[in-house]
PDB file of C-alpha atoms in Angstrom:
ATOM      1  CA  MET A   1     122.937 133.047 166.873  1.00 74.00           C
ATOM      2  CA  GLN A   2     124.657 131.663 163.786  1.00 75.00           C
ATOM      3  CA  VAL A   3     128.370 131.657 163.151  1.00 86.00           C
ATOM      4  CA  PRO A   4     130.299 131.732 159.856  1.00 86.00           C
ATOM      5  CA  SER A   5     131.486 128.644 157.985  1.00 92.00           C
ATOM      6  CA  ARG A   6     135.117 129.124 159.026  1.00 93.00           C
ATOM      7  CA  LEU A   7     136.104 129.228 162.682  1.00 93.00           C
ATOM      8  CA  THR A   8     139.864 129.528 162.473  1.00 94.00           C
ATOM      9  CA  ILE A   9     142.577 131.725 163.910  1.00 93.00           C
ATOM     10  CA  GLU A  10     142.067 134.055 160.936  1.00 91.00           C
ATOM     11  CA  THR A  11     138.324 134.505 161.471  1.00 91.00           C
ATOM     12  CA  VAL A  12     137.531 134.308 165.193  1.00 91.00           C
ATOM     13  CA  THR A  13     138.997 137.624 166.357  1.00 89.00           C
ATOM     14  CA  PRO A  14     135.844 139.681 165.592  1.00 88.00           C
ATOM     15  CA  LEU A  15     133.719 137.003 167.264  1.00 87.00           C
ATOM     16  CA  PHE A  16     135.896 137.177 170.378  1.00 84.00           C
ATOM     17  CA  LYS A  17     135.701 140.978 170.414  1.00 83.00           C
ATOM     18  CA  ASN A  18     131.933 141.100 169.883  1.00 80.00           C
ATOM     19  CA  GLY A  19     131.212 138.440 172.484  1.00 77.00           C
ATOM     20  CA  LEU A  20     127.812 136.856 172.730  1.00 75.00           C
ATOM     21  CA  GLN A  21     125.900 140.100 172.242  1.00 68.00           C
ATOM     22  CA  SER A  22     123.109 138.934 174.469  1.00 62.00           C
ATOM     23  CA  ASP A  23     121.668 141.502 176.826  1.00 62.00           C
ATOM     24  CA  ILE A  24     118.679 139.338 177.590  1.00 66.00           C
ATOM     25  CA  LYS A  25     118.404 136.614 180.168  1.00 70.00           C
ATOM     26  CA  THR A  26     116.728 134.097 177.878  1.00 77.00           C
ATOM     27  CA  PRO A  27     118.558 130.956 176.759  1.00 83.00           C
ATOM     28  CA  LEU A  28     120.957 131.504 173.884  1.00 89.00           C
ATOM     29  CA  VAL A  29     121.403 128.874 171.172  1.00 92.00           C
ATOM     30  CA  VAL A  30     124.576 129.098 169.114  1.00 92.00           C
ATOM     31  CA  ASP A  31     123.857 127.385 165.789  1.00 94.00           C
ATOM     32  CA  LEU A  32     127.000 125.856 164.328  1.00 95.00           C
ATOM     33  CA  ALA A  33     125.274 124.251 161.321  1.00 94.00           C
ATOM     34  CA  GLN A  34     127.160 126.446 158.832  1.00 95.00           C
ATOM     35  CA  VAL A  35     130.595 125.675 160.285  1.00 96.00           C
ATOM     36  CA  GLU A  36     132.793 123.640 157.956  1.00 95.00           C
ATOM     37  CA  THR A  37     136.379 124.574 158.792  1.00 96.00           C
ATOM     38  CA  VAL A  38     137.772 124.730 162.329  1.00 96.00           C
ATOM     39  CA  ASP A  39     141.025 124.834 164.206  1.00 96.00           C
ATOM     40  CA  SER A  40     141.922 125.165 167.875  1.00 96.00           C
ATOM     41  CA  ALA A  41     140.731 128.779 167.866  1.00 96.00           C
ATOM     42  CA  ALA A  42     137.157 127.497 167.426  1.00 96.00           C
ATOM     43  CA  VAL A  43     137.388 125.518 170.663  1.00 97.00           C
ATOM     44  CA  SER A  44     138.794 128.575 172.440  1.00 96.00           C
ATOM     45  CA  LEU A  45     135.950 130.693 171.118  1.00 95.00           C
ATOM     46  CA  LEU A  46     133.260 128.295 172.361  1.00 96.00           C
ATOM     47  CA  LEU A  47     134.877 128.147 175.794  1.00 96.00           C
ATOM     48  CA  ALA A  48     135.137 131.947 175.917  1.00 94.00           C
ATOM     49  CA  TRP A  49     131.443 132.261 175.045  1.00 93.00           C
ATOM     50  CA  LEU A  50     130.614 129.691 177.699  1.00 94.00           C
ATOM     51  CA  ARG A  51     132.556 131.641 180.353  1.00 93.00           C
ATOM     52  CA  GLU A  52     130.870 134.872 179.249  1.00 91.00           C
ATOM     53  CA  ALA A  53     127.424 133.261 179.470  1.00 91.00           C
ATOM     54  CA  GLN A  54     128.182 131.900 182.927  1.00 91.00           C
ATOM     55  CA  ARG A  55     129.348 135.332 184.134  1.00 90.00           C
ATOM     56  CA  SER A  56     126.160 136.890 182.761  1.00 86.00           C
ATOM     57  CA  SER A  57     123.913 134.096 184.064  1.00 88.00           C
ATOM     58  CA  VAL A  58     122.745 133.372 180.524  1.00 89.00           C
ATOM     59  CA  LYS A  59     121.875 129.782 179.664  1.00 92.00           C
ATOM     60  CA  LEU A  60     123.851 128.815 176.563  1.00 93.00           C
ATOM     61  CA  CYS A  61     123.933 125.738 174.372  1.00 95.00           C
ATOM     62  CA  PHE A  62     125.618 124.814 171.110  1.00 96.00           C
ATOM     63  CA  ASP A  63     123.498 123.296 168.349  1.00 96.00           C
ATOM     64  CA  HIS A  64     124.542 121.350 165.234  1.00 96.00           C
ATOM     65  CA  VAL A  65     128.136 121.025 166.392  1.00 96.00           C
ATOM     66  CA  PRO A  66     130.161 119.584 163.495  1.00 96.00           C
ATOM     67  CA  GLU A  67     132.133 116.408 164.110  1.00 97.00           C
ATOM     68  CA  ASN A  68     135.475 118.077 163.324  1.00 97.00           C
ATOM     69  CA  LEU A  69     134.874 120.580 166.122  1.00 97.00           C
ATOM     70  CA  LEU A  70     133.782 117.857 168.539  1.00 97.00           C
ATOM     71  CA  SER A  71     136.929 115.900 167.659  1.00 97.00           C
ATOM     72  CA  LEU A  72     139.111 118.873 168.565  1.00 97.00           C
ATOM     73  CA  ALA A  73     137.213 119.377 171.816  1.00 97.00           C
ATOM     74  CA  ARG A  74     137.741 115.684 172.632  1.00 97.00           C
ATOM     75  CA  LEU A  75     141.443 115.993 171.819  1.00 97.00           C
ATOM     76  CA  TYR A  76     141.787 118.923 174.247  1.00 96.00           C
ATOM     77  CA  GLY A  77     139.699 117.164 176.899  1.00 97.00           C
ATOM     78  CA  VAL A  78     136.981 119.804 177.027  1.00 97.00           C
ATOM     79  CA  VAL A  79     134.115 118.182 175.121  1.00 96.00           C
ATOM     80  CA  ASP A  80     132.206 117.498 178.351  1.00 96.00           C
ATOM     81  CA  MET A  81     132.299 121.208 179.168  1.00 95.00           C
ATOM     82  CA  LEU A  82     130.352 122.154 176.032  1.00 96.00           C
ATOM     83  CA  PRO A  83     126.598 122.300 176.631  1.00 96.00           C
ATOM     84  CA  LEU A  84     124.918 120.762 173.596  1.00 95.00           C
ATOM     85  CA  CYS A  85     121.331 121.596 172.694  1.00 93.00           C
ATOM     86  CA  GLY A  86     118.528 119.078 172.555  1.00 77.00           C
ATOM     87  CA  ASN A  87     119.283 115.743 170.973  1.00 55.00           C
ATOM     88  CA  ASP A  88     122.710 116.707 169.681  1.00 47.00           C
ATOM     89  CA  SER A  89     124.379 113.682 171.234  1.00 45.00           C
ATOM     90  CA  ALA A  90     127.491 113.514 169.066  1.00 47.00           C
ATOM     91  CA  GLN A  91     129.433 114.236 172.241  1.00 44.00           C
ATOM     92  CA  SER A  92     130.034 110.594 173.157  1.00 41.00           C
TER      93      SER A  92
END
């Protein structure tokens, strides 16, 4: 699953409404490689997707998380809650 280049208060509403759109029980990778612009709404969106995945028993991870998004997650104290895919170790 890829997301648009802007994850801001102006752009996340449809993503919140549509949810993860995963009816299957296979792991879901959210590719954030295209994301350039973020604000606090981006962090909220990732946490909402994480809660939705947990409720649905779907394994979820975030791939290619941009540093600006990780910085916001660190600021809000939630970076350790975000499951990162593979070798994406920018979390520390």
